[in-house]
mmCIF file of C-alpha atoms in Angstrom:
data_model
loop_
_atom_site.group_PDB
_atom_site.id
_atom_site.type_symbol
_atom_site.label_atom_id
_atom_site.label_comp_id
_atom_site.label_asym_id
_atom_site.label_seq_id
_atom_site.Cartn_x
_atom_site.Cartn_y
_atom_site.Cartn_z
ATOM 1 C CA MET A 1 100.388 62.563 131.575
ATOM 2 C CA ARG A 2 103.528 60.875 130.297
ATOM 3 C CA MET A 3 105.788 62.917 128.051
ATOM 4 C CA ALA A 4 106.585 61.136 124.840
ATOM 5 C CA SER A 5 110.328 60.934 124.510
ATOM 6 C CA LYS A 6 111.644 63.160 121.790
ATOM 7 C CA LYS A 7 113.971 61.895 119.126
ATOM 8 C CA LYS A 8 116.881 63.753 117.653
ATOM 9 C CA PHE A 9 117.039 64.792 114.028
ATOM 10 C CA GLN A 10 119.712 66.608 112.028
ATOM 11 C CA MET A 11 119.762 68.828 108.967
ATOM 12 C CA GLU A 12 122.769 70.004 107.011
ATOM 13 C CA PHE A 13 123.039 73.278 105.119
ATOM 14 C CA SER A 14 125.844 74.354 102.832
ATOM 15 C CA VAL A 15 126.818 77.940 103.706
ATOM 16 C CA ARG A 16 129.029 80.252 101.664
ATOM 17 C CA SER A 17 130.532 82.236 104.503
ATOM 18 C CA SER A 18 133.654 82.528 106.582
ATOM 19 C CA VAL A 19 133.584 80.450 109.748
ATOM 20 C CA LYS A 20 134.063 83.582 111.887
ATOM 21 C CA ILE A 21 131.054 85.369 110.392
ATOM 22 C CA LEU A 22 128.905 82.251 110.617
ATOM 23 C CA TYR A 23 129.869 81.608 114.238
ATOM 24 C CA SER A 24 129.082 85.198 115.210
ATOM 25 C CA THR A 25 125.711 84.846 113.473
ATOM 26 C CA ILE A 26 124.757 81.715 115.458
ATOM 27 C CA SER A 27 126.262 82.618 118.830
ATOM 28 C CA THR A 28 125.756 86.315 119.586
ATOM 29 C CA PRO A 29 122.499 88.086 120.485
ATOM 30 C CA SER A 30 123.015 90.560 117.625
ATOM 31 C CA GLY A 31 123.741 87.731 115.177
ATOM 32 C CA LEU A 32 120.770 85.646 116.328
ATOM 33 C CA SER A 33 118.405 88.626 116.132
ATOM 34 C CA GLU A 34 119.297 88.991 112.441
ATOM 35 C CA TRP A 35 117.605 85.698 111.551
ATOM 36 C CA PHE A 36 116.439 83.552 114.474
ATOM 37 C CA ALA A 37 114.241 85.932 116.452
ATOM 38 C CA ASN A 38 113.129 89.563 116.363
ATOM 39 C CA ASP A 39 115.268 90.321 119.395
ATOM 40 C CA VAL A 40 117.566 88.410 121.727
ATOM 41 C CA ASN A 41 118.588 89.321 125.265
ATOM 42 C CA ILE A 42 121.207 87.515 127.284
ATOM 43 C CA ARG A 43 121.606 87.287 131.045
ATOM 44 C CA GLY A 44 124.334 84.957 132.203
ATOM 45 C CA LYS A 45 123.784 81.715 130.294
ATOM 46 C CA VAL A 46 120.086 82.375 129.603
ATOM 47 C CA TYR A 47 119.117 83.756 126.224
ATOM 48 C CA THR A 48 115.620 85.202 125.866
ATOM 49 C CA PHE A 49 114.315 85.070 122.296
ATOM 50 C CA PHE A 50 111.524 87.474 121.341
ATOM 51 C CA TRP A 51 109.133 87.047 118.422
ATOM 52 C CA ASP A 52 106.129 89.205 117.513
ATOM 53 C CA ASP A 53 103.875 88.150 120.389
ATOM 54 C CA SER A 54 105.877 85.541 122.236
ATOM 55 C CA GLU A 55 109.143 84.891 123.960
ATOM 56 C CA GLN A 56 111.043 81.773 124.901
ATOM 57 C CA GLN A 57 114.110 81.232 127.037
ATOM 58 C CA ALA A 58 116.994 78.914 126.330
ATOM 59 C CA GLU A 59 120.057 78.095 128.370
ATOM 60 C CA LEU A 60 123.409 78.070 126.629
ATOM 61 C CA ILE A 61 124.664 74.586 127.501
ATOM 62 C CA THR A 62 128.023 74.750 125.769
ATOM 63 C CA LYS A 63 129.824 76.467 122.931
ATOM 64 C CA LYS A 64 133.172 76.209 121.254
ATOM 65 C CA ASN A 65 134.582 79.188 119.411
ATOM 66 C CA ASN A 66 134.050 78.959 115.630
ATOM 67 C CA GLN A 67 132.650 75.411 115.969
ATOM 68 C CA TYR A 68 129.265 75.125 117.672
ATOM 69 C CA VAL A 69 126.654 76.434 120.079
ATOM 70 C CA LYS A 70 124.252 74.228 121.997
ATOM 71 C CA PHE A 71 121.095 75.502 123.719
ATOM 72 C CA ARG A 72 118.271 73.937 125.726
ATOM 73 C CA TRP A 73 114.811 75.485 125.772
ATOM 74 C CA LEU A 74 113.922 75.966 129.447
ATOM 75 C CA ASP A 75 110.372 74.671 128.863
ATOM 76 C CA GLU A 76 111.536 71.468 127.150
ATOM 77 C CA PRO A 77 112.762 68.166 128.659
ATOM 78 C CA ALA A 78 116.243 68.316 130.185
ATOM 79 C CA ASP A 79 117.613 65.715 127.767
ATOM 80 C CA THR A 80 116.774 67.767 124.666
ATOM 81 C CA PHE A 81 118.679 70.595 123.022
ATOM 82 C CA PHE A 82 119.251 72.336 119.755
ATOM 83 C CA GLU A 83 122.724 72.659 118.384
ATOM 84 C CA LEU A 84 124.210 74.644 115.522
ATOM 85 C CA ARG A 85 127.525 73.110 114.472
ATOM 86 C CA ILE A 86 129.918 74.449 111.839
ATOM 87 C CA VAL A 87 131.762 71.818 109.810
ATOM 88 C CA VAL A 88 134.495 72.603 107.298
ATOM 89 C CA ASP A 89 135.392 69.993 104.693
ATOM 90 C CA ASP A 90 139.130 69.275 104.929
ATOM 91 C CA LEU A 91 139.583 68.890 101.180
ATOM 92 C CA THR A 92 137.297 71.514 99.693
ATOM 93 C CA ASN A 93 137.043 73.967 102.614
ATOM 94 C CA ASP A 94 133.277 73.992 102.026
ATOM 95 C CA VAL A 95 131.439 75.247 105.104
ATOM 96 C CA SER A 96 128.332 73.459 106.355
ATOM 97 C CA LEU A 97 125.992 74.210 109.222
ATOM 98 C CA ILE A 98 124.544 71.158 110.920
ATOM 99 C CA VAL A 99 121.378 71.752 112.928
ATOM 100 C CA SER A 100 120.424 69.197 115.578
ATOM 101 C CA ASP A 101 117.031 69.374 117.260
ATOM 102 C CA PHE A 102 114.414 67.117 118.836
ATOM 103 C CA ALA A 103 110.821 66.281 117.928
ATOM 104 C CA GLU A 104 108.118 64.141 119.532
ATOM 105 C CA ASP A 105 106.820 62.576 116.336
ATOM 106 C CA GLU A 106 107.122 62.684 112.565
ATOM 107 C CA GLU A 107 104.612 65.510 112.255
ATOM 108 C CA GLU A 108 106.486 67.704 114.738
ATOM 109 C CA GLU A 109 109.761 66.789 113.046
ATOM 110 C CA GLU A 110 108.404 67.864 109.648
ATOM 111 C CA GLU A 111 107.166 71.177 111.100
ATOM 112 C CA SER A 112 110.507 71.758 112.815
ATOM 113 C CA LYS A 113 112.435 70.979 109.643
ATOM 114 C CA LEU A 114 110.330 73.444 107.657
ATOM 115 C CA LEU A 115 110.911 76.089 110.315
ATOM 116 C CA TRP A 116 114.676 75.453 110.452
ATOM 117 C CA ASP A 117 114.822 75.505 106.660
ATOM 118 C CA SER A 118 113.108 78.896 106.639
ATOM 119 C CA GLN A 119 115.270 80.248 109.492
ATOM 120 C CA ILE A 120 118.556 79.104 107.930
ATOM 121 C CA HIS A 121 117.466 80.590 104.596
ATOM 122 C CA SER A 122 116.928 83.941 106.398
ATOM 123 C CA MET A 123 120.315 83.588 108.052
ATOM 124 C CA MET A 124 122.022 82.986 104.692
ATOM 125 C CA GLN A 125 120.334 86.082 103.263
ATOM 126 C CA SER A 126 121.454 88.180 106.241
ATOM 127 C CA ILE A 127 125.112 87.140 105.800
ATOM 128 C CA GLY A 128 124.995 87.275 101.999
ATOM 129 C CA SER A 129 125.560 83.556 101.496
#
């Protein structure tokens, strides 16, 4: 069975938050468990995300303080990842969160976008944005 290659998509969310708070929310187990999963454990570079009746592991590929975190699901192709990147507009100082992820087809992309939209909305509520 040949794996269909996944294609990258991006979404941008405007977030009313300080960069420090936002970065902590997307990069620490306690921050991630506020909005991304019910619980998050970390061992080395492997984060285990727990939901009601499932768990999934992701490797932290790279991160840069107050800028981005990039993970790869361990059960997904090696050339895929999901990234949460903080961008601050130089003129207005508006803070945006750019989510990058991969999907096999348009249907999966739509489902993923709906899920990210819901997750980011939860995150904004948890940080009072």
